[in-house]
Short mmCIF file of C-alpha atoms in Angstrom, two decimals:
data_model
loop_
_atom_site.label_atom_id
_atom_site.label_comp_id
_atom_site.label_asym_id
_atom_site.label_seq_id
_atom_site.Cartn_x
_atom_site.Cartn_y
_atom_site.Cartn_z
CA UNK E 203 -48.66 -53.60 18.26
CA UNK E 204 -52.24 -53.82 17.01
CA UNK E 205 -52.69 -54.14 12.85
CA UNK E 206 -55.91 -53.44 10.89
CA UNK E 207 -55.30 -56.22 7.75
CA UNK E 208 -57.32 -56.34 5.01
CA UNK E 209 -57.05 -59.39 3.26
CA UNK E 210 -59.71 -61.28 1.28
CA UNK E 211 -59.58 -65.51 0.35
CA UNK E 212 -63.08 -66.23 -0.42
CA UNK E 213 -64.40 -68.83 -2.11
CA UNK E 214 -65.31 -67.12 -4.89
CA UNK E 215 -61.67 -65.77 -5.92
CA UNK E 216 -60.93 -69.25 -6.24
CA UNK E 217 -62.28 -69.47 -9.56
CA UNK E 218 -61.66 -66.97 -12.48
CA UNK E 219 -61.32 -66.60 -15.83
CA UNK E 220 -57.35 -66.76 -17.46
CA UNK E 221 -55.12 -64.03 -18.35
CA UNK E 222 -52.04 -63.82 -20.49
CA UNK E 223 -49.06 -65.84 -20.00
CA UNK E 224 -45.59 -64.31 -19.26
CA UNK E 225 -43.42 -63.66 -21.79
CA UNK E 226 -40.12 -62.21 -20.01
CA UNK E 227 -38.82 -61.27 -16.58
CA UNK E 228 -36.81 -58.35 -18.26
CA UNK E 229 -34.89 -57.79 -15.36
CA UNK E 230 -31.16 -56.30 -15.78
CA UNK E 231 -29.81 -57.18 -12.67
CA UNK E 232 -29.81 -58.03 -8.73
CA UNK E 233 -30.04 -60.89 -6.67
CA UNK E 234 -33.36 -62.87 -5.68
CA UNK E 235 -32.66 -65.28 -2.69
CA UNK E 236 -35.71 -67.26 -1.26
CA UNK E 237 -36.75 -68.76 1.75
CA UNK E 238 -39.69 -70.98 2.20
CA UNK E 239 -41.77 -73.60 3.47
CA UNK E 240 -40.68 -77.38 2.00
CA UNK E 241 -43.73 -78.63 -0.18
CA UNK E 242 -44.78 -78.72 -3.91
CA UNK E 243 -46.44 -76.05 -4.68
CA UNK E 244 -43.87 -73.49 -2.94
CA UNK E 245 -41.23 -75.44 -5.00
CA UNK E 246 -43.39 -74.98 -8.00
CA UNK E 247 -43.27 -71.00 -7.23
CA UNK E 248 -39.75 -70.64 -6.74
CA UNK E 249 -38.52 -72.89 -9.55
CA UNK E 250 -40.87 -70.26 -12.04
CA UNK E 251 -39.04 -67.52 -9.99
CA UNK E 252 -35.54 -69.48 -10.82
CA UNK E 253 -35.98 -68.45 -14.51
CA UNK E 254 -35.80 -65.07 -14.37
CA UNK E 255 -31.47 -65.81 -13.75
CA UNK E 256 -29.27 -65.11 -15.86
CA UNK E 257 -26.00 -63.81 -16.05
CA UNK E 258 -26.90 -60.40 -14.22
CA UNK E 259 -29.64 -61.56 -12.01
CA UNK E 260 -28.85 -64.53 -9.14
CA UNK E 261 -31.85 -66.67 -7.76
CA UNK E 262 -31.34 -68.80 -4.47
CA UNK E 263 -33.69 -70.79 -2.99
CA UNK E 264 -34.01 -72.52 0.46
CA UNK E 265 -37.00 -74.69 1.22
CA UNK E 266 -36.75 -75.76 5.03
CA UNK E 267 -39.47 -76.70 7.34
CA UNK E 268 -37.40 -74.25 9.81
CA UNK E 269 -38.19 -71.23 8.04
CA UNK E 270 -40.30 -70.01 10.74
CA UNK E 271 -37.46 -70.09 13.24
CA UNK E 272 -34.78 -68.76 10.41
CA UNK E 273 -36.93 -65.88 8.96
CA UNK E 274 -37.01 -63.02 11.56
CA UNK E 275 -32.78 -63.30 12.24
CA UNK E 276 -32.26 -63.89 8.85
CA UNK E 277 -34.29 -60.79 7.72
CA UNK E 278 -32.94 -58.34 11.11
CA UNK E 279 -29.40 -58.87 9.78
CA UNK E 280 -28.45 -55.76 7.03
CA UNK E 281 -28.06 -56.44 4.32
CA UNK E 282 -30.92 -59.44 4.88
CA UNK E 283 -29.56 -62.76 4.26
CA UNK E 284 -32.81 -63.43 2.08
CA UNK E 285 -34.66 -61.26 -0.08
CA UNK E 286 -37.97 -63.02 -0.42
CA UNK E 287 -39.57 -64.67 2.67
CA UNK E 288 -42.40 -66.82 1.73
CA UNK E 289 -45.07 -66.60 4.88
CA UNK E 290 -48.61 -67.48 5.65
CA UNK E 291 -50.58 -66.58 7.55
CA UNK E 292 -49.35 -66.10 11.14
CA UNK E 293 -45.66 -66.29 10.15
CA UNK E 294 -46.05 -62.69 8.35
CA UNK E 295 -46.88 -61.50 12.03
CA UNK E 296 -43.46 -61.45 13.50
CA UNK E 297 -41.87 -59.81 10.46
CA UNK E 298 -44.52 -57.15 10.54
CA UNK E 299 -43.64 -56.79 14.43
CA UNK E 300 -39.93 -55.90 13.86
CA UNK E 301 -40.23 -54.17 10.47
CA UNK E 302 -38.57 -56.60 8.79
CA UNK E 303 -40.71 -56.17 5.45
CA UNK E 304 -41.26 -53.39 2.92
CA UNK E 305 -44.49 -52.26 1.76
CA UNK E 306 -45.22 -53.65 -2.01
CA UNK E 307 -47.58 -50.84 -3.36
CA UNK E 308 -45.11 -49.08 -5.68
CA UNK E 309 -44.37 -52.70 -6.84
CA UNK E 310 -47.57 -53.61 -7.12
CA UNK E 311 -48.79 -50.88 -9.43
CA UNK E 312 -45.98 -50.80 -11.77
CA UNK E 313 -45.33 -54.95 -12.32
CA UNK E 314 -48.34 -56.63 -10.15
CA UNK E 315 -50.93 -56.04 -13.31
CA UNK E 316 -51.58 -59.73 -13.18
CA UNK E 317 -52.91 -59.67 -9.40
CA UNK E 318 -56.45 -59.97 -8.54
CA UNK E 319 -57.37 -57.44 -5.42
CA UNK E 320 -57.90 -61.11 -3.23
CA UNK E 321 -53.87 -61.22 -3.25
CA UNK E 322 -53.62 -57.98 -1.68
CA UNK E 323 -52.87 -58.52 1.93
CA UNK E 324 -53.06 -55.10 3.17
CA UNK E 325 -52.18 -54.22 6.50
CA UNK E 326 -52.38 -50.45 7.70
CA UNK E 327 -53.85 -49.31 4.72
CA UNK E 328 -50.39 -50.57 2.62
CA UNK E 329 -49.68 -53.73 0.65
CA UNK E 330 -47.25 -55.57 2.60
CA UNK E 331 -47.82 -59.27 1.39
CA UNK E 332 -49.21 -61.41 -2.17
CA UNK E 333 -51.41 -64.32 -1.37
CA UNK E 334 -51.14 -66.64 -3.99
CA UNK E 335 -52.64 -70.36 -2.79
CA UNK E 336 -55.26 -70.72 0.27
CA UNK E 337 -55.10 -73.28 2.80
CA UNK E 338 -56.44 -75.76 5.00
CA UNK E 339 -56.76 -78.59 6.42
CA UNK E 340 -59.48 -81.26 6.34
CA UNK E 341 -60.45 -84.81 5.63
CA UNK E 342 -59.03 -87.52 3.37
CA UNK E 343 -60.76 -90.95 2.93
CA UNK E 344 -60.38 -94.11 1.74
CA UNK E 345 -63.25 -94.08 -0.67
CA UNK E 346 -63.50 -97.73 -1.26
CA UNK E 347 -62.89 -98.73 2.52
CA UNK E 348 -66.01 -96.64 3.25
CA UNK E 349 -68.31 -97.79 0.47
CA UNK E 350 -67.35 -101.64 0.98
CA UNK E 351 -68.82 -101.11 4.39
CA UNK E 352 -71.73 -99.09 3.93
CA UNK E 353 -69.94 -96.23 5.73
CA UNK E 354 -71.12 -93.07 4.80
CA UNK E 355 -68.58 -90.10 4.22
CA UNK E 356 -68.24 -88.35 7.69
CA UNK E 357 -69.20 -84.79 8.14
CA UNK E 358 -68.72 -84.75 12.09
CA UNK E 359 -65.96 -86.29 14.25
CA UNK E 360 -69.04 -88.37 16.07
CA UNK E 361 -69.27 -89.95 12.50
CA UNK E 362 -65.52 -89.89 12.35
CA UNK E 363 -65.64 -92.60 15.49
CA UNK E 364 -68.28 -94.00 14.78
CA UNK E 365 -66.91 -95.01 11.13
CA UNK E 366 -63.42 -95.97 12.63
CA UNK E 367 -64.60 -98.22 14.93
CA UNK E 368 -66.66 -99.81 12.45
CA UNK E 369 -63.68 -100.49 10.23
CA UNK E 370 -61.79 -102.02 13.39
CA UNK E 371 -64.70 -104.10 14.35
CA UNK E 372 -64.63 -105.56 10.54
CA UNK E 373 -61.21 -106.43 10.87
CA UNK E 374 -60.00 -103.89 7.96
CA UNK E 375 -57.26 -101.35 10.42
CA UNK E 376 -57.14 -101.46 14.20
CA UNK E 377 -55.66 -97.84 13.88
CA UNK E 378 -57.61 -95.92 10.92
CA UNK E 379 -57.25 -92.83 11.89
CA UNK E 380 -54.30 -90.15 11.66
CA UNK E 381 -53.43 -86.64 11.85
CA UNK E 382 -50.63 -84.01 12.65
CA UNK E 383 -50.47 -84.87 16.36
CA UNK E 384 -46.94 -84.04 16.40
CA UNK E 385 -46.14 -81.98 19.86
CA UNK E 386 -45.27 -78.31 19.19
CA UNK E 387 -46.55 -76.33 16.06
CA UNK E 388 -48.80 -79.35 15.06
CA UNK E 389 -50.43 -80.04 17.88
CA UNK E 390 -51.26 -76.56 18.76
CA UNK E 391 -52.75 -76.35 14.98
CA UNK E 392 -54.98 -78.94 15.95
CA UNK E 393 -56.70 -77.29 19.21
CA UNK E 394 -56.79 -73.81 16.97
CA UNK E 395 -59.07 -76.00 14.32
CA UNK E 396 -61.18 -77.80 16.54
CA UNK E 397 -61.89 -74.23 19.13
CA UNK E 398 -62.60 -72.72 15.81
CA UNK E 399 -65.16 -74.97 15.12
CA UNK E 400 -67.03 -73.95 18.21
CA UNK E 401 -67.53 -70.46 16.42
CA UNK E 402 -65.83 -68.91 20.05
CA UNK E 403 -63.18 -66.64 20.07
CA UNK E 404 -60.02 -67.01 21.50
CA UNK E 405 -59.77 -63.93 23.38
CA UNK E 406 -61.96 -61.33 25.34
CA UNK E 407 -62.87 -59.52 22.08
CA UNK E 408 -60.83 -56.54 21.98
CA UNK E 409 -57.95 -57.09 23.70
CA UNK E 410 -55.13 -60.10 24.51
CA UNK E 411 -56.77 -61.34 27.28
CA UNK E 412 -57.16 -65.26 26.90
CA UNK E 413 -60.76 -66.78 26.72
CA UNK E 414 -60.20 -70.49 26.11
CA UNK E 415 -60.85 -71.57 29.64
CA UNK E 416 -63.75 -72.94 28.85
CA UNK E 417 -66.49 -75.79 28.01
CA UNK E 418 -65.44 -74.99 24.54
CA UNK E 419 -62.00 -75.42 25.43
CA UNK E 420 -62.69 -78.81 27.51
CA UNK E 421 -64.81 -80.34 24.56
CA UNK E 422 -61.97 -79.62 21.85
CA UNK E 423 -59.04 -80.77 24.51
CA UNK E 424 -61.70 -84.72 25.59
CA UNK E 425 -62.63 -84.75 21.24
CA UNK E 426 -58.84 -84.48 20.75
CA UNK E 427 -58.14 -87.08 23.40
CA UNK E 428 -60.98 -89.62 21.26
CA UNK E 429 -58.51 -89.15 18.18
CA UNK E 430 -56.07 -91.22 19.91
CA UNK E 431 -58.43 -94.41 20.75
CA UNK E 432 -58.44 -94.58 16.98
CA UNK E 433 -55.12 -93.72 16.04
CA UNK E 434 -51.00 -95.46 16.26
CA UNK E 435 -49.30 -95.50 19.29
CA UNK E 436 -46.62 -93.33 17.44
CA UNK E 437 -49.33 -90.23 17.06
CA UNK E 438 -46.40 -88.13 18.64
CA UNK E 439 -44.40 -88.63 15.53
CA UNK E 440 -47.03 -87.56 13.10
CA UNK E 441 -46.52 -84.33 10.82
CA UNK E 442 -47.72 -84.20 7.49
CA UNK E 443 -44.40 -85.77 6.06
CA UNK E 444 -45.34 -88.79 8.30
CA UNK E 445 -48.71 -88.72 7.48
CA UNK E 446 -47.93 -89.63 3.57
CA UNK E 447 -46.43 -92.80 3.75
CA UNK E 448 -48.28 -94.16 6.17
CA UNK E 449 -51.42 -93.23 3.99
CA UNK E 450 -50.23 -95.19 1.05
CA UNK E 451 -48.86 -98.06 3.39
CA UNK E 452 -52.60 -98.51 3.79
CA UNK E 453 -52.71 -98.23 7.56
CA UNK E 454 -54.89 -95.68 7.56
CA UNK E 455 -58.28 -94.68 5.97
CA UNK E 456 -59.44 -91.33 7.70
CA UNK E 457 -57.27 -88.45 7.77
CA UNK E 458 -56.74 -84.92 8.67
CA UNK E 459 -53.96 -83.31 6.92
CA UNK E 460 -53.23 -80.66 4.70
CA UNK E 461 -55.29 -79.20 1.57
CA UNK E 462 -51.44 -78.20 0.38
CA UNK E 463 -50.77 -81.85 0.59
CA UNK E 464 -54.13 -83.47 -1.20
CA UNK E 465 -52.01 -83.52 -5.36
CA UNK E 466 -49.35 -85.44 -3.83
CA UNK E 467 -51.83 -88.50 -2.49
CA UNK E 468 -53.68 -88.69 -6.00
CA UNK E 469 -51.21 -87.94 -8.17
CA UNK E 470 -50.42 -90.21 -11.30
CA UNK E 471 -46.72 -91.09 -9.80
CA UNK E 472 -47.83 -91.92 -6.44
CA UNK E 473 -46.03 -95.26 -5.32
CA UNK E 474 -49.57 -96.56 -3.75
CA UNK E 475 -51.71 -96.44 -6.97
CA UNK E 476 -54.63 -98.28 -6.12
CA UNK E 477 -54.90 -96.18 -2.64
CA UNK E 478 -54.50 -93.34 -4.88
CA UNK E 479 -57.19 -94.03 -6.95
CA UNK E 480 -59.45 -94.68 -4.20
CA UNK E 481 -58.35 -91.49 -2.31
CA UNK E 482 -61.19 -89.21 -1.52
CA UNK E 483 -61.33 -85.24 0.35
CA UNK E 484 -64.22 -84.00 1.68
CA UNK E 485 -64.99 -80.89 4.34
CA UNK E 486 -63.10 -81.29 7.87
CA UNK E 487 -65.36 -82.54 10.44
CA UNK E 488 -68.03 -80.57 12.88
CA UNK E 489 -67.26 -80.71 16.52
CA UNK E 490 -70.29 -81.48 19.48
CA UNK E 491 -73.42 -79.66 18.46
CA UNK E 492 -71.74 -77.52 16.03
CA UNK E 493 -71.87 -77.16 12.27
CA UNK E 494 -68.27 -75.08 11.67
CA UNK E 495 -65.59 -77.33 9.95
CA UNK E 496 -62.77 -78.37 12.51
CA UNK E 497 -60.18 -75.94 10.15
CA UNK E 498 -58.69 -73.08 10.14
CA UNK E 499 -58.13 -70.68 6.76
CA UNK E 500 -54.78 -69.99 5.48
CA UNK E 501 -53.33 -67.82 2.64
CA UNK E 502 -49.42 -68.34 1.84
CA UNK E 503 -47.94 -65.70 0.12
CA UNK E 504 -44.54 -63.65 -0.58
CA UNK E 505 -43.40 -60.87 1.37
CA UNK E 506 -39.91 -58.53 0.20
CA UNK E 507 -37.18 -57.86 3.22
CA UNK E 508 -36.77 -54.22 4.14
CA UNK E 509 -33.07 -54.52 4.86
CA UNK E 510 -32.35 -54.93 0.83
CA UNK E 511 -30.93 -52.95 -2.08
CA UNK E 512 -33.57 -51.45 -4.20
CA UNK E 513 -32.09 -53.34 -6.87
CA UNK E 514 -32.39 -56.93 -4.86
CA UNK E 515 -36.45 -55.61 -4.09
CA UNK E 516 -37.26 -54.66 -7.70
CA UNK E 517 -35.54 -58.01 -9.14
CA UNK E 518 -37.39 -60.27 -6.11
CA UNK E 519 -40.86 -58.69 -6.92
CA UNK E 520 -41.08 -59.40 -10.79
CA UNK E 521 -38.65 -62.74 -10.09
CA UNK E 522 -41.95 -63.55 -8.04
CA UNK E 523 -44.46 -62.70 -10.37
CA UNK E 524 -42.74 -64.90 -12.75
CA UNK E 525 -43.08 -67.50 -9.67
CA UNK E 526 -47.17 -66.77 -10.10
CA UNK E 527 -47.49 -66.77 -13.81
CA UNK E 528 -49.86 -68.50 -15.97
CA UNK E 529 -47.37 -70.60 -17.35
CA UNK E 530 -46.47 -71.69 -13.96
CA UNK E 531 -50.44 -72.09 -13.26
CA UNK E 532 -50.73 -74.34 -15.96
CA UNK E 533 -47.83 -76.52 -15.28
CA UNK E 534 -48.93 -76.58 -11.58
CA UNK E 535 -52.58 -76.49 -11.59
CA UNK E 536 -53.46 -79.56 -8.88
CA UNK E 537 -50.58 -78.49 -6.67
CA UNK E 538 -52.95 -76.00 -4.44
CA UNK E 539 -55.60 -74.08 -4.27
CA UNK E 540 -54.07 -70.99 -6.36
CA UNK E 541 -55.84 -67.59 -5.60
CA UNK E 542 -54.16 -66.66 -8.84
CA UNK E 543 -56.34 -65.39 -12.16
CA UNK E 544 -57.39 -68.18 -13.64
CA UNK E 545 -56.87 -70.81 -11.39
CA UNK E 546 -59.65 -73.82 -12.36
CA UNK E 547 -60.37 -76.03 -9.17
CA UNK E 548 -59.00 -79.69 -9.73
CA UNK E 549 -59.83 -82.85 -7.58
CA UNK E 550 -56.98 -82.11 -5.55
CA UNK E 551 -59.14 -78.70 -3.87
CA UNK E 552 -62.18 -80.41 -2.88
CA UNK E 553 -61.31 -80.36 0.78
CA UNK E 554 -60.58 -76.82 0.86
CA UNK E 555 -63.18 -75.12 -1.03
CA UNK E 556 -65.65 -77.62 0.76
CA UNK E 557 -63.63 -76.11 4.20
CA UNK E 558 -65.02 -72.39 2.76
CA UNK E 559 -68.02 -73.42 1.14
CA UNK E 560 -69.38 -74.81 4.79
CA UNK E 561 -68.19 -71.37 6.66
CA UNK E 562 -64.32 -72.32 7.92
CA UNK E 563 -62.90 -69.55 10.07
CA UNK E 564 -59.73 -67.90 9.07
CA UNK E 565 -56.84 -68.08 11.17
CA UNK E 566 -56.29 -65.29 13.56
CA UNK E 567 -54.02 -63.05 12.16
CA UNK E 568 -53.47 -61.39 15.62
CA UNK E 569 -50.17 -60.13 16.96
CA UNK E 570 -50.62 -62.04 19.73
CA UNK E 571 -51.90 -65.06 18.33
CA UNK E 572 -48.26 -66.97 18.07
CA UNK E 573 -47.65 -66.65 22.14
CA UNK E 574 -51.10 -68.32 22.30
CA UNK E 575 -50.00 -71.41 19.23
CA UNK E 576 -46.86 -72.13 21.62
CA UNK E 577 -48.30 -72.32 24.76
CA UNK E 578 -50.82 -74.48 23.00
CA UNK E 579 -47.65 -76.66 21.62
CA UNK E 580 -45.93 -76.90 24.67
CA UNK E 581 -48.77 -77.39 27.17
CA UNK E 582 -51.11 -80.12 25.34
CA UNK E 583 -49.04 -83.22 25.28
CA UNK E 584 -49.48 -84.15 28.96
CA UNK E 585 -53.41 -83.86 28.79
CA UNK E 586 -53.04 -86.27 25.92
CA UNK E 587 -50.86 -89.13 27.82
CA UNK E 588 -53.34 -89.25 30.26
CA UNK E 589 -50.54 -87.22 33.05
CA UNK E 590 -52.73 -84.64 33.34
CA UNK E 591 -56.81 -82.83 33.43
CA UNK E 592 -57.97 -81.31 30.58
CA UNK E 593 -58.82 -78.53 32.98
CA UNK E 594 -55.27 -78.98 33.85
CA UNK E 595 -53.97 -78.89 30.98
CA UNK E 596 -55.84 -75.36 29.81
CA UNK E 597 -54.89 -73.44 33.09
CA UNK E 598 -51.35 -74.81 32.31
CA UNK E 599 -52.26 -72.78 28.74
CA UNK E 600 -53.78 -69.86 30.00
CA UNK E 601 -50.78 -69.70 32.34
CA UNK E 602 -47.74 -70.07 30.29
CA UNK E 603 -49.57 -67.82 27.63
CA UNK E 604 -50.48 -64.28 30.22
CA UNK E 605 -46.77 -64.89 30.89
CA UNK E 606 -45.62 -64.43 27.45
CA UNK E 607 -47.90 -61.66 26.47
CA UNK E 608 -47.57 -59.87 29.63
CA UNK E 609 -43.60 -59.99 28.95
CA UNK E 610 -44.64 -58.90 25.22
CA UNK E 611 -46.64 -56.08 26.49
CA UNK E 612 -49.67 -57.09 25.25
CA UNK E 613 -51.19 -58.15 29.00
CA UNK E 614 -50.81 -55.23 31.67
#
């Protein structure tokens, strides 16, 4: 299945004057159950969604880190077990693949006032998902570490190194730097950033055929390999809950991780303050000869199940654009980078918008694009041990990812 998506997160919808805050969900009745990704500013969403219940209207939530592998079943059953699945980028994929989501036009035009065009994700010329916060990863920093030792901010992994070894040769971390090297989903994420950075596309433009068997491919698979001289021996166990504490344990100083995850390491609460205080975001790095951040673009954003009541759609919709409000906004503003009206950039963005300011690709929002993120996940962690070749360790990806599409139909 090929789509043709429209869907615009630019740096410049990032910043826009306020509207009106809202008064009253006004819905009479139906049931509003939620599934999600587990992190702030998704929690922040559905708790404003939450207060549209009362006693005709039910609201459910369930934040999981598995709500990739729970949202397609969950949504094929009839009625859906869940009436709102909260996706980003790639995850909306699979549910457009099966039909599993309704188009939001009629939605849209009579209680989606409040939405700039930006939110829009259209795909074959119908509304099918709101954007509401953009994504992506790039670099934290120990701003003190970096200024005590006349290290200047990195803008390339070569500086990356280069500063990381001059911290361990001053005695300050042996290990100082992390990132989601987890095996699976998060390693895979990391090859898509890095082979986006190259500017080179992933497949034979226009068609499924795989094109990462490469130089390109061999430079981001021996740069990802140079992470781990400078990182713990436990970089298998790193996600972007692991990342955290370790961060304000002080054992690291240069980081990869999440833009989604920047309010949480400066916040006024945070149980390291002094490593809070001197916590710093900046662009993620260039890779070889190339000036393209190391990060890929992502817009999260609310979809509504197909196999649901007109009733259950109507009451998810506005419960959700109660979940995007300006009161919500303004109780929330350093939890992400909102793409909703009126949405003032706080420290907590600088990562991201510098991510789009220097020319970050988005992620592919292919159809076939997930076959490619699992082989990735399943076919890396070898090359990394030192058990395999890079050039290995890409024909094993090339391999294991013609066999899925080919099964998909997607490969002849």
């Amino acid at each position: 299945m090929k789509f043709n998506v429209r869907a615009t997160v630019a740096a410049g919808a990032l910043i826009a004057s306020a509207g009106g805050a809202w008064a009253d969900c006004g819905i009479e009745s139906g049931s509003v159950r939620i599934l999600s990704n587990d992190f702030d500013a998704l929690h922040a969403v559905a708790d404003w969604a939450a207060k549209c219940a009362n006693d005709k209207v039910e609201v459910t939530k369930n934040h999981t880190e598995e709500h990739k592998n729970i949202q397609v079943p969950a949504l094929t059953t009839n009625p859906a077990s869940y009436t709102v699945a909260v996706v980003a980028t790639n995850s909306i994929v699979p549910l457009l693949s099966d039909g599993l989501i309704r188009p939001l036009d009629e939605y849209v035009e009579k209680w989606g006032g409040q939405l700039q065009d930006s939110q829009k994700i259209v795909v074959d010329g119908k509304i099918m998902a709101i954007a509401f916060m953009a994504n992506a990863q790039h670099m934290f920093y120990r701003e003190d570490l970096l200024k005590e030792h006349g290290i200047p901010v990195p803008t390339s992994y070569a500086e990356m190194f280069a500063a990381a070894e001059k911290l361990r040769e001053a005695g300050v971390m042996e290990t100082p730097i992390s990132s989601n090297y987890m095996p699976g989903w998060n390693i895979a994420a990391e090859f898509v950033n890095n082979y986006l950075a190259t500017g080179n596309d992933f497949f034979v433009p226009g068609s499924a055929e795989l094109a990462i068997d490469n130089e390109d491919g061999l430079l981001v698979l021996n740069n990802m390999k140079k992470m781990l001289d400078y990182m713990s021996q436990d970089w298998a166990t790193f996600d972007s809950n692991a990342q955290k504490p370790l961060w304000e344990a002080g054992e690291a100083a240069l980081s990869i991780s999440w833009g989604s995850r920047a309010g949480a390491y400066i916040a006024n609460d945070n149980p390291a303050p002094e490593i809070a205080a001197n916590t710093a975001f900046a662009a993620a790095p260039t890779i070889g000869e190339y000036s393209i951040p190391s990060a890929a673009l992502w817009w999260d954003g609310f979809t509504i199940a197909k196999n649901i009541s007109d009733e259950d759609a109507e009451a998810s919709f506005r419960a959700m654009m109660n979940g995007l409000s300006q009161d919500m906004l303004a109780a929330n503003m350093d939890a992400a980078v909102w793409l909703i009206d009126g949405y003032e950039p706080t420290p907590a963005a600088t990562g991201v918008i510098a991510d789009l300011q220097a020319g970050a690709r988005p992620y592919p929002m292919l159809p076939y694009m997930g076959l490619l993120h699992t082989a990735l996940g399943d076919n890396l962690a070898e090359f990394l041990q030192g058990k395999e070749s890079a050039e290995q360790a890409l024909a094993d990806v090339t391999a294991a990812y013609t066999t899925a599409a080919t099964e998909a139909g997607f490969l002849n």
